[in-house]
Amino acid sequence: MKKNVIWPAIWILMYCYGSSMAQQKAAPSLWYKNYETALDQARATGRPLLIRFSGSDWCRSCIKLDKEVFSSSDFEGYAAAHLVLLELDFPRMSKNRLSKAQKKHNENLAAKYNPEGAFPLIVLLDSTERIIARTGYREGGAQHFIDFLSTTDRP
C-alpha cells in the first residue's frame, strides 16, 4: 500500500518542482538587447541607460561582474527603479553565437562607445546619449557598484 502512495507523490513533487523552475527561467530579463528600444525606454522614463559590454563566455572579469553585481537581487531592485539596461554581448563559443543582425548591431555600438575593445565595460548614458560615466569591473559587490552609479553626476 505504501508503494502505491509514495510513487505518485514523488511524481507530483517532481512535476511541481519542474514547473516552478520553468517559471523562474521564463522570468523576463531586465536587459534589453536592442539599443533603439532601450534608448526609447530611457527617454520615456527619464532614466539613464546603462550599456554593458560583455564577453559572457570568455571574459573572466565579465563573468565575475555578472555573478557579483548584475545577478544580485540588490542590483536588480536598484536597476528596476533607476536604470534602463542594455547588454551587448560578444561571445566566442559557437553554442552562444549571436544572430548576424545582433552581432552587427553590437559591433556598431562597440565602435561608437567602446572603440578600445575593453571588457567588461559599463557605459552610462543620459537620454541625449551623452556619456555620464564609464567603468569596468569594480571590486566590492553590488552595493559598491550601486553606490558608484548613485553618485555619478547627472544633468
mmCIF file of C-alpha atoms in Angstrom:
data_model
loop_
_atom_site.group_PDB
_atom_site.id
_atom_site.type_symbol
_atom_site.label_atom_id
_atom_site.label_comp_id
_atom_site.label_asym_id
_atom_site.label_seq_id
_atom_site.Cartn_x
_atom_site.Cartn_y
_atom_site.Cartn_z
ATOM 1 C CA MET A 1 0.000 0.000 0.000
ATOM 2 C CA LYS A 2 2.793 2.464 0.878
ATOM 3 C CA LYS A 3 4.481 1.873 -2.501
ATOM 4 C CA ASN A 4 1.256 2.810 -4.282
ATOM 5 C CA VAL A 5 1.099 6.133 -2.404
ATOM 6 C CA ILE A 6 4.793 7.085 -2.462
ATOM 7 C CA TRP A 7 5.448 6.944 -6.223
ATOM 8 C CA PRO A 8 2.548 9.195 -7.233
ATOM 9 C CA ALA A 9 3.587 11.646 -4.513
ATOM 10 C CA ILE A 10 7.161 11.663 -5.840
ATOM 11 C CA TRP A 11 5.916 12.271 -9.396
ATOM 12 C CA ILE A 12 3.709 15.132 -8.238
ATOM 13 C CA LEU A 13 6.610 16.741 -6.347
ATOM 14 C CA MET A 14 8.896 16.383 -9.377
ATOM 15 C CA TYR A 15 6.239 17.926 -11.634
ATOM 16 C CA CYS A 16 5.698 20.866 -9.268
ATOM 17 C CA TYR A 17 9.442 21.454 -8.928
ATOM 18 C CA GLY A 18 9.918 21.332 -12.709
ATOM 19 C CA SER A 19 7.046 23.748 -13.244
ATOM 20 C CA SER A 20 8.413 26.228 -10.719
ATOM 21 C CA MET A 21 11.884 26.034 -12.305
ATOM 22 C CA ALA A 22 10.384 26.681 -15.744
ATOM 23 C CA GLN A 23 8.547 29.712 -14.388
ATOM 24 C CA GLN A 24 11.746 31.049 -12.823
ATOM 25 C CA LYS A 25 13.643 30.649 -16.091
ATOM 26 C CA ALA A 26 10.833 32.313 -18.007
ATOM 27 C CA ALA A 27 11.002 35.463 -15.884
ATOM 28 C CA PRO A 28 11.557 38.475 -18.117
ATOM 29 C CA SER A 29 15.048 39.892 -18.233
ATOM 30 C CA LEU A 30 15.722 43.470 -17.247
ATOM 31 C CA TRP A 31 18.325 43.626 -20.025
ATOM 32 C CA TYR A 32 17.407 44.919 -23.464
ATOM 33 C CA LYS A 33 19.336 43.659 -26.489
ATOM 34 C CA ASN A 34 18.382 46.465 -28.886
ATOM 35 C CA TYR A 35 19.876 49.943 -28.485
ATOM 36 C CA GLU A 36 17.000 51.908 -30.019
ATOM 37 C CA THR A 37 14.411 50.124 -27.887
ATOM 38 C CA ALA A 38 16.465 50.678 -24.739
ATOM 39 C CA LEU A 39 17.113 54.324 -25.614
ATOM 40 C CA ASP A 40 13.401 54.899 -26.242
ATOM 41 C CA GLN A 41 12.672 53.403 -22.812
ATOM 42 C CA ALA A 42 15.339 55.612 -21.204
ATOM 43 C CA ARG A 43 13.807 58.703 -22.794
ATOM 44 C CA ALA A 44 10.273 57.697 -21.811
ATOM 45 C CA THR A 45 11.230 57.066 -18.178
ATOM 46 C CA GLY A 46 13.872 59.775 -17.791
ATOM 47 C CA ARG A 47 16.306 57.142 -16.545
ATOM 48 C CA PRO A 48 19.919 56.743 -17.625
ATOM 49 C CA LEU A 49 20.850 53.924 -19.983
ATOM 50 C CA LEU A 50 23.462 51.506 -18.674
ATOM 51 C CA ILE A 51 25.256 49.726 -21.514
ATOM 52 C CA ARG A 52 27.134 46.561 -20.609
ATOM 53 C CA PHE A 53 29.838 45.323 -22.990
ATOM 54 C CA SER A 54 30.460 41.706 -22.071
ATOM 55 C CA GLY A 55 32.257 38.608 -23.239
ATOM 56 C CA SER A 56 29.893 36.315 -21.377
ATOM 57 C CA ASP A 57 31.622 33.044 -22.195
ATOM 58 C CA TRP A 58 35.299 34.004 -22.221
ATOM 59 C CA CYS A 59 35.936 37.183 -20.186
ATOM 60 C CA ARG A 60 36.683 36.243 -16.567
ATOM 61 C CA SER A 61 36.037 39.741 -15.244
ATOM 62 C CA CYS A 62 32.734 39.897 -17.150
ATOM 63 C CA ILE A 63 31.611 36.631 -15.592
ATOM 64 C CA LYS A 64 32.727 37.826 -12.156
ATOM 65 C CA LEU A 65 30.870 41.145 -12.606
ATOM 66 C CA ASP A 66 27.730 39.278 -13.608
ATOM 67 C CA LYS A 67 27.870 36.972 -10.577
ATOM 68 C CA GLU A 68 28.821 39.636 -8.025
ATOM 69 C CA VAL A 69 26.713 42.530 -9.278
ATOM 70 C CA PHE A 70 24.254 42.037 -12.121
ATOM 71 C CA SER A 71 22.777 38.766 -10.830
ATOM 72 C CA SER A 72 22.255 40.107 -7.326
ATOM 73 C CA SER A 73 18.798 40.985 -6.076
ATOM 74 C CA ASP A 74 20.199 44.288 -4.745
ATOM 75 C CA PHE A 75 21.286 45.382 -8.215
ATOM 76 C CA GLU A 76 18.144 44.071 -9.893
ATOM 77 C CA GLY A 77 15.982 46.086 -7.480
ATOM 78 C CA TYR A 78 18.081 49.219 -7.969
ATOM 79 C CA ALA A 79 18.108 48.845 -11.745
ATOM 80 C CA ALA A 80 14.362 48.271 -11.973
ATOM 81 C CA ALA A 81 13.777 51.575 -10.190
ATOM 82 C CA HIS A 82 16.597 53.730 -11.566
ATOM 83 C CA LEU A 83 18.066 52.445 -14.854
ATOM 84 C CA VAL A 84 17.390 51.077 -18.297
ATOM 85 C CA LEU A 85 19.767 48.201 -19.057
ATOM 86 C CA LEU A 86 21.298 47.213 -22.401
ATOM 87 C CA GLU A 87 23.522 44.162 -22.757
ATOM 88 C CA LEU A 88 25.899 43.960 -25.707
ATOM 89 C CA ASP A 89 27.484 40.529 -25.604
ATOM 90 C CA PHE A 90 30.444 39.313 -27.633
ATOM 91 C CA PRO A 91 30.540 35.548 -27.045
ATOM 92 C CA ARG A 92 33.212 33.370 -28.645
ATOM 93 C CA MET A 93 31.817 29.861 -28.227
ATOM 94 C CA SER A 94 29.800 28.607 -31.161
ATOM 95 C CA LYS A 95 26.991 27.397 -28.855
ATOM 96 C CA ASN A 96 26.473 31.028 -27.762
ATOM 97 C CA ARG A 97 26.718 32.518 -31.234
ATOM 98 C CA LEU A 98 24.570 35.575 -31.883
ATOM 99 C CA SER A 99 22.492 36.121 -34.988
ATOM 100 C CA LYS A 100 24.270 38.041 -37.745
ATOM 101 C CA ALA A 101 21.991 41.025 -37.173
ATOM 102 C CA GLN A 102 22.639 41.072 -33.405
ATOM 103 C CA LYS A 103 26.384 40.695 -33.940
ATOM 104 C CA LYS A 104 26.432 43.631 -36.370
ATOM 105 C CA HIS A 105 24.249 45.697 -34.007
ATOM 106 C CA ASN A 106 26.666 45.043 -31.110
ATOM 107 C CA GLU A 107 29.745 45.756 -33.235
ATOM 108 C CA ASN A 108 28.333 49.095 -34.435
ATOM 109 C CA LEU A 109 27.720 50.184 -30.848
ATOM 110 C CA ALA A 110 31.166 48.968 -29.800
ATOM 111 C CA ALA A 111 32.686 51.169 -32.497
ATOM 112 C CA LYS A 112 30.811 54.136 -31.042
ATOM 113 C CA TYR A 113 31.094 53.544 -27.275
ATOM 114 C CA ASN A 114 33.910 51.001 -26.858
ATOM 115 C CA PRO A 115 36.487 51.535 -29.630
ATOM 116 C CA GLU A 116 39.269 50.290 -27.318
ATOM 117 C CA GLY A 117 37.568 46.904 -27.019
ATOM 118 C CA ALA A 118 37.580 46.909 -23.204
ATOM 119 C CA PHE A 119 35.838 44.038 -21.424
ATOM 120 C CA PRO A 120 33.935 44.378 -19.276
ATOM 121 C CA LEU A 121 32.941 47.942 -19.955
ATOM 122 C CA ILE A 122 29.958 49.732 -18.468
ATOM 123 C CA VAL A 123 28.866 52.981 -20.117
ATOM 124 C CA LEU A 124 26.177 55.116 -18.529
ATOM 125 C CA LEU A 125 24.318 57.473 -20.911
ATOM 126 C CA ASP A 126 21.734 60.135 -20.342
ATOM 127 C CA SER A 127 18.672 60.324 -22.598
ATOM 128 C CA THR A 128 20.542 62.586 -25.057
ATOM 129 C CA GLU A 129 23.200 59.872 -25.483
ATOM 130 C CA ARG A 130 25.796 61.858 -23.545
ATOM 131 C CA ILE A 131 28.237 59.657 -21.639
ATOM 132 C CA ILE A 132 27.803 60.201 -17.907
ATOM 133 C CA ALA A 133 30.253 57.557 -16.694
ATOM 134 C CA ARG A 134 32.440 54.678 -17.807
ATOM 135 C CA THR A 135 33.794 51.871 -15.675
ATOM 136 C CA GLY A 136 34.887 48.279 -15.759
ATOM 137 C CA TYR A 137 34.880 45.605 -13.102
ATOM 138 C CA ARG A 138 34.805 47.093 -9.589
ATOM 139 C CA GLU A 139 35.544 45.012 -6.531
ATOM 140 C CA GLY A 140 33.161 45.290 -3.626
ATOM 141 C CA GLY A 141 29.991 43.662 -4.891
ATOM 142 C CA ALA A 142 26.603 45.002 -5.817
ATOM 143 C CA GLN A 143 26.263 47.696 -3.157
ATOM 144 C CA HIS A 144 29.648 49.202 -4.043
ATOM 145 C CA PHE A 145 28.623 49.272 -7.710
ATOM 146 C CA ILE A 146 25.242 50.810 -6.864
ATOM 147 C CA ASP A 147 26.984 53.459 -4.751
ATOM 148 C CA PHE A 148 29.187 54.340 -7.747
ATOM 149 C CA LEU A 149 26.153 54.660 -10.033
ATOM 150 C CA SER A 150 24.205 56.669 -7.452
ATOM 151 C CA THR A 151 26.925 59.284 -7.027
ATOM 152 C CA THR A 152 27.597 59.789 -10.727
ATOM 153 C CA ASP A 153 26.965 63.374 -11.890
ATOM 154 C CA ARG A 154 23.757 63.624 -13.845
ATOM 155 C CA PRO A 155 22.247 66.579 -15.690
#
